[in-house]
CSV table of N, CA and C in Angstrom, one decimal:
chain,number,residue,atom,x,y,z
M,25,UNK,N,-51.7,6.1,-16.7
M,25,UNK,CA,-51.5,5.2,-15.6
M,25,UNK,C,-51.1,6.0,-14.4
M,26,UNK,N,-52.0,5.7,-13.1
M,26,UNK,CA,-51.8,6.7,-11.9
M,26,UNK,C,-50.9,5.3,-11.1
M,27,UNK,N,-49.6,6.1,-10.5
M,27,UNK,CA,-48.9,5.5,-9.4
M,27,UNK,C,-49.1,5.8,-8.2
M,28,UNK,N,-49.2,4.8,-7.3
M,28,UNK,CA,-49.3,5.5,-6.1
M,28,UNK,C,-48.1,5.7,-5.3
M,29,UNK,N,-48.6,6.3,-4.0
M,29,UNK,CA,-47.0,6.8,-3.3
M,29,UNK,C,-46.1,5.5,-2.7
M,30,UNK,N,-46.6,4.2,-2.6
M,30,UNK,CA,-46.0,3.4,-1.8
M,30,UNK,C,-45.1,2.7,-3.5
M,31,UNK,N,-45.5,2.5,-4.5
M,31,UNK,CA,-45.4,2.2,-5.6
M,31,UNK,C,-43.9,3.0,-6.3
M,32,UNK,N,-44.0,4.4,-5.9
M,32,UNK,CA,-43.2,5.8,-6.1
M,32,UNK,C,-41.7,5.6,-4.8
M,33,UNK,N,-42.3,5.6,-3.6
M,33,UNK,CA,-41.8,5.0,-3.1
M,33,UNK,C,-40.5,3.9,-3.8
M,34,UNK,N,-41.1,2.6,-4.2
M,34,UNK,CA,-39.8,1.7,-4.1
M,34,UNK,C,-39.2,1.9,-5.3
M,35,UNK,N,-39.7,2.5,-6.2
M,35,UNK,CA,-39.1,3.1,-7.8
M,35,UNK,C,-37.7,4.1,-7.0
M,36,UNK,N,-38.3,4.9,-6.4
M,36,UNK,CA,-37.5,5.5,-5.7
M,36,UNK,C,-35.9,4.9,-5.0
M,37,UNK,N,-36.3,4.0,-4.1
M,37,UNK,CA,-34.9,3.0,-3.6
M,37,UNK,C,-34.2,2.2,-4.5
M,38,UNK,N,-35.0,1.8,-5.3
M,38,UNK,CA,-34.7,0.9,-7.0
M,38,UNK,C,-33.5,2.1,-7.3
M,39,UNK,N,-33.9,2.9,-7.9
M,39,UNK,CA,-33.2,4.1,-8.6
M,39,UNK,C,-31.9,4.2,-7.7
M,40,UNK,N,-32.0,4.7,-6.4
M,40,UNK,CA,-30.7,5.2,-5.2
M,40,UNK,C,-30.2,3.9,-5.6
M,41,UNK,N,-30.8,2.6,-5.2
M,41,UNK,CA,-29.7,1.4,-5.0
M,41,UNK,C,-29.5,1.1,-6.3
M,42,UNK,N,-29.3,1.1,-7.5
M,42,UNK,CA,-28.8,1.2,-8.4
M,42,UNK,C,-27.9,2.6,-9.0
M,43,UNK,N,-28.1,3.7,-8.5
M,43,UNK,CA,-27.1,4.3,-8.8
M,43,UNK,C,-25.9,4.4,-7.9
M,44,UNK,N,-25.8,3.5,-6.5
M,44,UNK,CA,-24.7,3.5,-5.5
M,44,UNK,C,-24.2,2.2,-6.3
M,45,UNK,N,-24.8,1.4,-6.8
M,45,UNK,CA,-23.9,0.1,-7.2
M,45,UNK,C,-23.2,0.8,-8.4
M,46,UNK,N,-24.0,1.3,-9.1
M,46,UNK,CA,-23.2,2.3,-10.5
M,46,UNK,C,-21.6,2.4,-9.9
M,47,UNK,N,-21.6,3.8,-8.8
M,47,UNK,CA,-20.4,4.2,-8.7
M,47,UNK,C,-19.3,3.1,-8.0
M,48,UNK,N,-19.9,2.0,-7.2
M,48,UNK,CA,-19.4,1.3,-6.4
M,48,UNK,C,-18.4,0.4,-7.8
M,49,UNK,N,-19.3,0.2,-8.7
M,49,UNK,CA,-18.5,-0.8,-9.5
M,49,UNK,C,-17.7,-0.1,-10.8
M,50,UNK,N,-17.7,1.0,-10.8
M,50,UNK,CA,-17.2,1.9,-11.2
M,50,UNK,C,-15.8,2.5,-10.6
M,51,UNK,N,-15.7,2.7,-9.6
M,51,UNK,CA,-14.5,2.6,-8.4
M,51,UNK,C,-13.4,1.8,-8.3
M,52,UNK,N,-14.4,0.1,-8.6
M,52,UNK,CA,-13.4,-1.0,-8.2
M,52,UNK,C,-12.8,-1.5,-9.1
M,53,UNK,N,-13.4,-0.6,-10.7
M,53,UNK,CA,-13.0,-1.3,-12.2
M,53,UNK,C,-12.3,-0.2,-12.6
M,54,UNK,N,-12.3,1.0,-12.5
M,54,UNK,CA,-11.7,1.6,-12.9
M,54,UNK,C,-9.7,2.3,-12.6
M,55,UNK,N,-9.2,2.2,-13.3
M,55,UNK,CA,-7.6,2.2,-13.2
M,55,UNK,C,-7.3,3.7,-12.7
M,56,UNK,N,-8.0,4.9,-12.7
M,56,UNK,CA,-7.5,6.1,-12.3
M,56,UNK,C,-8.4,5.9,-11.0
M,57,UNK,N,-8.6,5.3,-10.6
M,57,UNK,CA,-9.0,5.5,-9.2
M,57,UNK,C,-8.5,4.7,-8.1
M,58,UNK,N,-6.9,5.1,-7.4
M,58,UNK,CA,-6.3,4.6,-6.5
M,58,UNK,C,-6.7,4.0,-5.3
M,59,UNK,N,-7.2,2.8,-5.2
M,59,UNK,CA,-7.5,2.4,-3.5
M,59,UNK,C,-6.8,1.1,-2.9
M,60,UNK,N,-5.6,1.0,-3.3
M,60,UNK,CA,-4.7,0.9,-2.5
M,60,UNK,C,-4.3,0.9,-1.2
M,61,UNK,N,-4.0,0.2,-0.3
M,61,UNK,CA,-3.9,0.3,1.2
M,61,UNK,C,-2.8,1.2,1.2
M,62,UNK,N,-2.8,1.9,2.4
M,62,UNK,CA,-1.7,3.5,3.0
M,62,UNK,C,-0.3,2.6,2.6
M,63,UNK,N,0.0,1.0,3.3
M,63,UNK,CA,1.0,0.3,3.8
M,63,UNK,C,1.2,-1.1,3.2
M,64,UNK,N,1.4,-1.1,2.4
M,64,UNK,CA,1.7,-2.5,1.7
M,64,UNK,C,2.2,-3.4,3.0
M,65,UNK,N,1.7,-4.7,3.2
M,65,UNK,CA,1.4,-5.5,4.1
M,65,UNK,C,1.3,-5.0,5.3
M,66,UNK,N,0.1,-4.5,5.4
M,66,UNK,CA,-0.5,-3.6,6.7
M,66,UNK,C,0.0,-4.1,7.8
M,67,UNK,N,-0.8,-6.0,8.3
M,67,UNK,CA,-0.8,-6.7,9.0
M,67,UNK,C,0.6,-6.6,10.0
M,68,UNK,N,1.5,-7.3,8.7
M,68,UNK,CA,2.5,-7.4,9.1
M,68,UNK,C,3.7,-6.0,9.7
M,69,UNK,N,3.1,-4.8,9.1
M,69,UNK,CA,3.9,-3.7,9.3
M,69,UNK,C,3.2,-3.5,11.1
M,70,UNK,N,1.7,-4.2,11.6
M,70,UNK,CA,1.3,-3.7,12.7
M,70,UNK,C,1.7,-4.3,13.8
M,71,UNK,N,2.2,-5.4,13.4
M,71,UNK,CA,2.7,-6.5,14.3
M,71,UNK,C,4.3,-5.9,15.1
M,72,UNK,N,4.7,-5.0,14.4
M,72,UNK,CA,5.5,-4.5,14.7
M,72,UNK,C,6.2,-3.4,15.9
M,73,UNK,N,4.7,-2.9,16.0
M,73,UNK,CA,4.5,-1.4,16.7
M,73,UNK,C,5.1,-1.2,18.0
M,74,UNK,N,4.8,-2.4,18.5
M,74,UNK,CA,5.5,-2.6,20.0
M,74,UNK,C,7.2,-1.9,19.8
M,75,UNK,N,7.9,-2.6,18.8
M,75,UNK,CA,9.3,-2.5,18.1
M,75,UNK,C,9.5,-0.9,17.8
M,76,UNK,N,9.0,-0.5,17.4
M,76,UNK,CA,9.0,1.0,16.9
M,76,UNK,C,8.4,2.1,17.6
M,77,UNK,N,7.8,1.5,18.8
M,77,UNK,CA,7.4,2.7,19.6
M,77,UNK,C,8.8,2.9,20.9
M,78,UNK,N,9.6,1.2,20.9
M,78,UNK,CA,9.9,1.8,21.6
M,78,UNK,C,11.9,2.1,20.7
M,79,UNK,N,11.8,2.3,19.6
M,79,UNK,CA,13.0,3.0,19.0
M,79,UNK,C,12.3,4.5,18.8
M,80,UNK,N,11.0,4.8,18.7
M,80,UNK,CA,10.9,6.2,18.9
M,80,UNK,C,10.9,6.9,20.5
M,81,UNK,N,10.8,5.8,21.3
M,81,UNK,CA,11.1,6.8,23.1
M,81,UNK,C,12.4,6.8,23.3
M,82,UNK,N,13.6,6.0,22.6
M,82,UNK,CA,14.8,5.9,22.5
M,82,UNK,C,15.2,7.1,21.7
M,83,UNK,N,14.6,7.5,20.6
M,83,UNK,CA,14.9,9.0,19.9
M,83,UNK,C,14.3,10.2,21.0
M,84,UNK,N,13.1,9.7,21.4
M,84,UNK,CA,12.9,11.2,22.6
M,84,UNK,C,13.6,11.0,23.8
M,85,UNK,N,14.5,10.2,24.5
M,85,UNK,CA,15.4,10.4,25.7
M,85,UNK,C,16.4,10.7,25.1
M,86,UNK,N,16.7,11.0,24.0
M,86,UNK,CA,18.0,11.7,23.8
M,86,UNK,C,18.3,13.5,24.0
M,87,UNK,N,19.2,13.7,24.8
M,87,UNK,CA,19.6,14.8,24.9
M,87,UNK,C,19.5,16.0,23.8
M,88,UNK,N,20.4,15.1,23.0
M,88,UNK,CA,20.3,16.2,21.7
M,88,UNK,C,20.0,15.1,21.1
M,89,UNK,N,18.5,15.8,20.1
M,89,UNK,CA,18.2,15.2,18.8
M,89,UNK,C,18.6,15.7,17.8
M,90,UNK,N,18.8,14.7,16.7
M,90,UNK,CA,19.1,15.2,15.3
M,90,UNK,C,17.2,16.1,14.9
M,91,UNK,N,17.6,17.0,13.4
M,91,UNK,CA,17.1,18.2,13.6
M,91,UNK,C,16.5,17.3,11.8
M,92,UNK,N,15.6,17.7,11.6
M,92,UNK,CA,15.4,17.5,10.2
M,92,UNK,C,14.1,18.6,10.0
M,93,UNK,N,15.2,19.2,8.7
M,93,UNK,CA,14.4,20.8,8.5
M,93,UNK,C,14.3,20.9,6.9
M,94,UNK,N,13.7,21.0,6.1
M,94,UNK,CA,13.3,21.7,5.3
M,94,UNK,C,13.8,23.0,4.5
M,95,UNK,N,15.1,23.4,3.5
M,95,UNK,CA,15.3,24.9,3.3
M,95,UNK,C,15.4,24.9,2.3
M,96,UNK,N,16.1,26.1,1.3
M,96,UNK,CA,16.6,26.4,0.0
M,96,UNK,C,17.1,25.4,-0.8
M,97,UNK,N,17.9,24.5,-0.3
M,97,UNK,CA,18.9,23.4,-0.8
M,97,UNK,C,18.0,21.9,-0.9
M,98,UNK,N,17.1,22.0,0.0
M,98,UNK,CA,16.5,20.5,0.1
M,98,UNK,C,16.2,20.1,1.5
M,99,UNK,N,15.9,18.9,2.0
M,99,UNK,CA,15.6,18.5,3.2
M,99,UNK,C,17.1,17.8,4.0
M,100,UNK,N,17.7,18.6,5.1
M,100,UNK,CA,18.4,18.8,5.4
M,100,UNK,C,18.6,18.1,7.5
M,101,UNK,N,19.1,17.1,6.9
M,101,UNK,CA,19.0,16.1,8.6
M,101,UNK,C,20.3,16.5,9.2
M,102,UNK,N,20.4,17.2,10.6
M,102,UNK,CA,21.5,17.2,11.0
M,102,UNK,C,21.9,16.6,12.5
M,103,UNK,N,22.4,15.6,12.8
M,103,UNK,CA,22.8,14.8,13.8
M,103,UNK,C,23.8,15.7,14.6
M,104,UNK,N,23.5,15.6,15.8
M,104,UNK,CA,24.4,15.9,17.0
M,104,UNK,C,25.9,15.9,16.6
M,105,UNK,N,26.6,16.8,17.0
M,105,UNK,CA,28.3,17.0,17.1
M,105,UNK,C,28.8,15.9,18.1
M,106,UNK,N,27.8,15.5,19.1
M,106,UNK,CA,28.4,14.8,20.0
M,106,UNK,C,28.5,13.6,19.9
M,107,UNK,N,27.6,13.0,18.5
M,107,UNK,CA,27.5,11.5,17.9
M,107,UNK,C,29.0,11.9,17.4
M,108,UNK,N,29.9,10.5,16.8
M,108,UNK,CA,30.3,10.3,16.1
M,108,UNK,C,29.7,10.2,14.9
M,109,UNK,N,29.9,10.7,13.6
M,109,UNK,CA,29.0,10.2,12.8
M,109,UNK,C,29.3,8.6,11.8
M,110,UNK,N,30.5,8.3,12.0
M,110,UNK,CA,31.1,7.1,11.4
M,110,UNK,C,30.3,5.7,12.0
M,111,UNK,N,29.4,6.2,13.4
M,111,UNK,CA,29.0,5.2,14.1
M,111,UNK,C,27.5,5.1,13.7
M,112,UNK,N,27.1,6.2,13.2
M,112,UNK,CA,25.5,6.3,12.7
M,112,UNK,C,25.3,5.4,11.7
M,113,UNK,N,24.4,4.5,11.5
M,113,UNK,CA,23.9,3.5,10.3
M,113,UNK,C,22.3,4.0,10.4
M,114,UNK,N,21.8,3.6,9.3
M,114,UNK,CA,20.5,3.7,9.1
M,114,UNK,C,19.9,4.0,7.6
M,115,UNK,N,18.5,4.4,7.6
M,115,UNK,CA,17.8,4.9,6.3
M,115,UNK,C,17.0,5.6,6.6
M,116,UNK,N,16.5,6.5,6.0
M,116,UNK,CA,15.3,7.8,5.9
M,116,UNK,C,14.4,7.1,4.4
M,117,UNK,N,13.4,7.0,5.1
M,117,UNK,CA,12.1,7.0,4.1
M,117,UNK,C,11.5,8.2,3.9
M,118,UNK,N,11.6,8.5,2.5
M,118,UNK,CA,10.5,10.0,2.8
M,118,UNK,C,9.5,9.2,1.8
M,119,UNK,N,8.1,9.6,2.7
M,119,UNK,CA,6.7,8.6,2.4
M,119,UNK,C,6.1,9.6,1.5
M,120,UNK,N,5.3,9.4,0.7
M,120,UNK,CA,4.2,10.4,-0.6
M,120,UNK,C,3.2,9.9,-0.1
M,121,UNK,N,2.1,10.7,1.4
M,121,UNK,CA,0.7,10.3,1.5
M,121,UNK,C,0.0,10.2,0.2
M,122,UNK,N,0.3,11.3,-0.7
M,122,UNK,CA,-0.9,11.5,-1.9
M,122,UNK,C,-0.4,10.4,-3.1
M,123,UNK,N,0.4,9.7,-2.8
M,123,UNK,CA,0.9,9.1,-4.2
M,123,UNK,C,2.3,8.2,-3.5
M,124,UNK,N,2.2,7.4,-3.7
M,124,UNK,CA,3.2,6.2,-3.5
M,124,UNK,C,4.5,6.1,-4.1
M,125,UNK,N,3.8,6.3,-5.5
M,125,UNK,CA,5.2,6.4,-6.4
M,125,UNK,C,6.2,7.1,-6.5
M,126,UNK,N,5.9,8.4,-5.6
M,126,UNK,CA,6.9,9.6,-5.2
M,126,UNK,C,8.1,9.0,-4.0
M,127,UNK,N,7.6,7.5,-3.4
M,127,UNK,CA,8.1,7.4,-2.1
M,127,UNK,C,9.7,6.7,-2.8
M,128,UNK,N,10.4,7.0,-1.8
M,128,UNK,CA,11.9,6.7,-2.1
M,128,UNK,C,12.8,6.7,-0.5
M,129,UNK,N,13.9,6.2,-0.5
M,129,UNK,CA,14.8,5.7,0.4
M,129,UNK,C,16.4,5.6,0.4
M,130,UNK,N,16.5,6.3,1.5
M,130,UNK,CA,18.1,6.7,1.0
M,130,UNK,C,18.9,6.5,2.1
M,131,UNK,N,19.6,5.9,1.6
M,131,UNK,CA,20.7,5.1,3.1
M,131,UNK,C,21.0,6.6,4.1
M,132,UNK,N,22.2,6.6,4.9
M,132,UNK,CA,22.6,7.6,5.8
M,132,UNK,C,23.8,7.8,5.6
M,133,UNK,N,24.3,8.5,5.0
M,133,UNK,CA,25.6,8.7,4.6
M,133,UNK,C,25.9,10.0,5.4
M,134,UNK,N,26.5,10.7,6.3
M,134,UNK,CA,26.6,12.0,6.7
M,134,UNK,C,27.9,12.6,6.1
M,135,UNK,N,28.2,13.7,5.5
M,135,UNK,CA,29.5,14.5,5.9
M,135,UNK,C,29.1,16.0,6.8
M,136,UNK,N,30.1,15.9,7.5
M,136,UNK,CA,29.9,16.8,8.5
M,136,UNK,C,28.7,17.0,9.9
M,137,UNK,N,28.2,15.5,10.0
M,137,UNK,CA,27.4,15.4,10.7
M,137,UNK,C,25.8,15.4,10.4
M,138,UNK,N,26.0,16.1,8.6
M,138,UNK,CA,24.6,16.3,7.7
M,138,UNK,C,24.1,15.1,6.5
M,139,UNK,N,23.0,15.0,6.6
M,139,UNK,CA,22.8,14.5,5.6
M,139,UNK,C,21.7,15.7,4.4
M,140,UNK,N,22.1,16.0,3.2
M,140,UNK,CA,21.4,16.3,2.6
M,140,UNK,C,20.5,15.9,1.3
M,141,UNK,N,19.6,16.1,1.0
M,141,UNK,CA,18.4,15.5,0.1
M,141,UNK,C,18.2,16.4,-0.5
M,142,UNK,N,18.7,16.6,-2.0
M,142,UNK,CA,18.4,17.8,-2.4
M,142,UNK,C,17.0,18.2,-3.3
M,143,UNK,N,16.6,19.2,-3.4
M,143,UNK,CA,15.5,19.9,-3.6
M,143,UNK,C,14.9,19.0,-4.5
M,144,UNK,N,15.5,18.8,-6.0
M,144,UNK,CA,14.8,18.5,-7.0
M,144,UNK,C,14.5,17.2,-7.0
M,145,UNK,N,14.8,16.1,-5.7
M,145,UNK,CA,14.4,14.9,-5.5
M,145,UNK,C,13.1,14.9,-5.0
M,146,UNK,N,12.2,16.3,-3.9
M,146,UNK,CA,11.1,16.4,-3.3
M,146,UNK,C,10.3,16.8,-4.5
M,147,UNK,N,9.2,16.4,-4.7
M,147,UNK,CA,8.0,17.0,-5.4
M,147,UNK,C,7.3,17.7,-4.4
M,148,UNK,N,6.6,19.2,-4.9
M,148,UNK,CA,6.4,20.1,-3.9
M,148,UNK,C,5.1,19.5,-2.8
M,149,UNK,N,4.8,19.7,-1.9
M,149,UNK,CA,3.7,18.9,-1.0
M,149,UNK,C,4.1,18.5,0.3
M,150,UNK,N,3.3,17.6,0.9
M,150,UNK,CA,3.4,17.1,2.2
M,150,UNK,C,4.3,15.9,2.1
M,151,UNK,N,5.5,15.5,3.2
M,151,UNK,CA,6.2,14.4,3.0
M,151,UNK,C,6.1,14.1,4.6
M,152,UNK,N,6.2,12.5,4.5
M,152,UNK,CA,6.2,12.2,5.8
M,152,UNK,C,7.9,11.6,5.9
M,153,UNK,N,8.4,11.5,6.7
M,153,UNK,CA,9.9,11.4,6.9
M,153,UNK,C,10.3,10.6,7.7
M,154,UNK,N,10.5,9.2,7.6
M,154,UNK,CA,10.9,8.4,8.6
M,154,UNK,C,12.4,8.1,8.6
M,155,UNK,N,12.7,8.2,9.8
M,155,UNK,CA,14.2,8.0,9.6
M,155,UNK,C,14.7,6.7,10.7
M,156,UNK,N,15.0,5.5,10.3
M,156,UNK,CA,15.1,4.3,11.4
M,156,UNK,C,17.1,4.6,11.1
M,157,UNK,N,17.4,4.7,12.3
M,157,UNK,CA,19.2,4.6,12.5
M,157,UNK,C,19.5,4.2,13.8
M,158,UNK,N,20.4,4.2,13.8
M,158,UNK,CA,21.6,2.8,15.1
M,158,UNK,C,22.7,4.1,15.8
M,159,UNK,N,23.1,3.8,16.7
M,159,UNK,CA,24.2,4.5,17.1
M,159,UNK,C,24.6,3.4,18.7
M,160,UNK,N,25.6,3.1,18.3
M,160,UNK,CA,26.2,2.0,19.6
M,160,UNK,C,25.3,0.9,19.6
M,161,UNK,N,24.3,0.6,18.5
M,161,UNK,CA,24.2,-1.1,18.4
M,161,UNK,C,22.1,-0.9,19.5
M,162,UNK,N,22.4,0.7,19.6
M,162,UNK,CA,20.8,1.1,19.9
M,162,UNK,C,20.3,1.5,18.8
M,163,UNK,N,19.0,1.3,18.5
M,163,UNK,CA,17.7,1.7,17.3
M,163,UNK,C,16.9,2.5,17.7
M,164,UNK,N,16.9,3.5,16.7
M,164,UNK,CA,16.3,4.6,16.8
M,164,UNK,C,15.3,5.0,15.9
M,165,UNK,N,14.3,5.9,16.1
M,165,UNK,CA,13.3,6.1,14.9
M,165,UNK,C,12.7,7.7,14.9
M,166,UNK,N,13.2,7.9,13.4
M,166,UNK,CA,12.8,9.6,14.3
M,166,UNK,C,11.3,9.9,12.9
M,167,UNK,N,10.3,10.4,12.9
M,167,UNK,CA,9.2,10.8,12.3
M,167,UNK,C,9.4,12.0,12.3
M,168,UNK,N,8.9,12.7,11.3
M,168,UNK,CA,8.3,13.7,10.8
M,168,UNK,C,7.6,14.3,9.7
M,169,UNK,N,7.4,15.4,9.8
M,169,UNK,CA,6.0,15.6,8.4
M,169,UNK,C,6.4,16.7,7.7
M,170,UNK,N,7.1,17.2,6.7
M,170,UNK,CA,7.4,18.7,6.0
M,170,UNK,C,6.7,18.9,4.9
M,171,UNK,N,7.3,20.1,4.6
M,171,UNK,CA,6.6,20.5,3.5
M,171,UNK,C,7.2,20.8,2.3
M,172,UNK,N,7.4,20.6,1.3
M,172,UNK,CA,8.4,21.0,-0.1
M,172,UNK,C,7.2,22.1,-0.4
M,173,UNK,N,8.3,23.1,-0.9
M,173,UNK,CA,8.0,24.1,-1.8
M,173,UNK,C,8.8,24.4,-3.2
């Protein structure tokens, strides 16, 4: 039996569009394949933004910023000598872009003006670091992105 090219042709598109639906339903059935949104209630988290852009220009007019660094010991947040720290309230999210389940949250407790997070709490990788805190009844929001080693 001789095929022709227009014939070859749609065999052709048959085949592609059946092997994209393959993977497509393969993706949405399958349990090792995470697609999940970045932000659990996206919507509502976007509604917000106006709120948090302007507690992060409230963290950039400050004179002295608190410092959040990365060392030997763990991830290591250090607030101004000039704050009080008894007046600081807040929480640090450190976010797992690759994995969710890594993400965790930890009040603000300082001694000595520090807060420390120690090492064996970071899994090695990229962490995104949000820190929302108060000082005199003003809201603040400080971001960042480190790295665990």
């Amino acid at each position: 039996m001789k095929i022709n090219w227009g014939t070859g042709i749609v065999i052709a598109f048959a085949l592609f569009m059946t092997f994209i639906l393959y993977f497509v339903f393969e993706v949405q059935s399958n349990s090792k394949y995470d697609n999940d949104l970045v932000v659990e209630e996206y919507y509502k988290h976007d509604s917000h933004f106006q709120e948090e852009m302007a507690r992060i220009q409230n963290a950039h007019d400050l004179q002295q910023k608190p410092s959040i660094k990365y060392n030997k010991d763990g991830l290591k947040i250090a607030f101004p000598t000039t704050l009080k720290s008894d007046k600081i309230k807040g929480n640090v999210l450190l976010y797992r872009p690759s994995n969710k389940k890594f993400d965790f949250n930890t009040q603000i407790i300082l001694t000595n003006s520090t807060l420390l997070i120690p090492k064996n709490k970071l899994v090695k990788g990229r962490w995104d670091v949000n820190m929302e805190w108060q000082y005199d009844e003003k809201k603040y929001l400080t971001k960042e992105v480190i790295y665990a080693d």
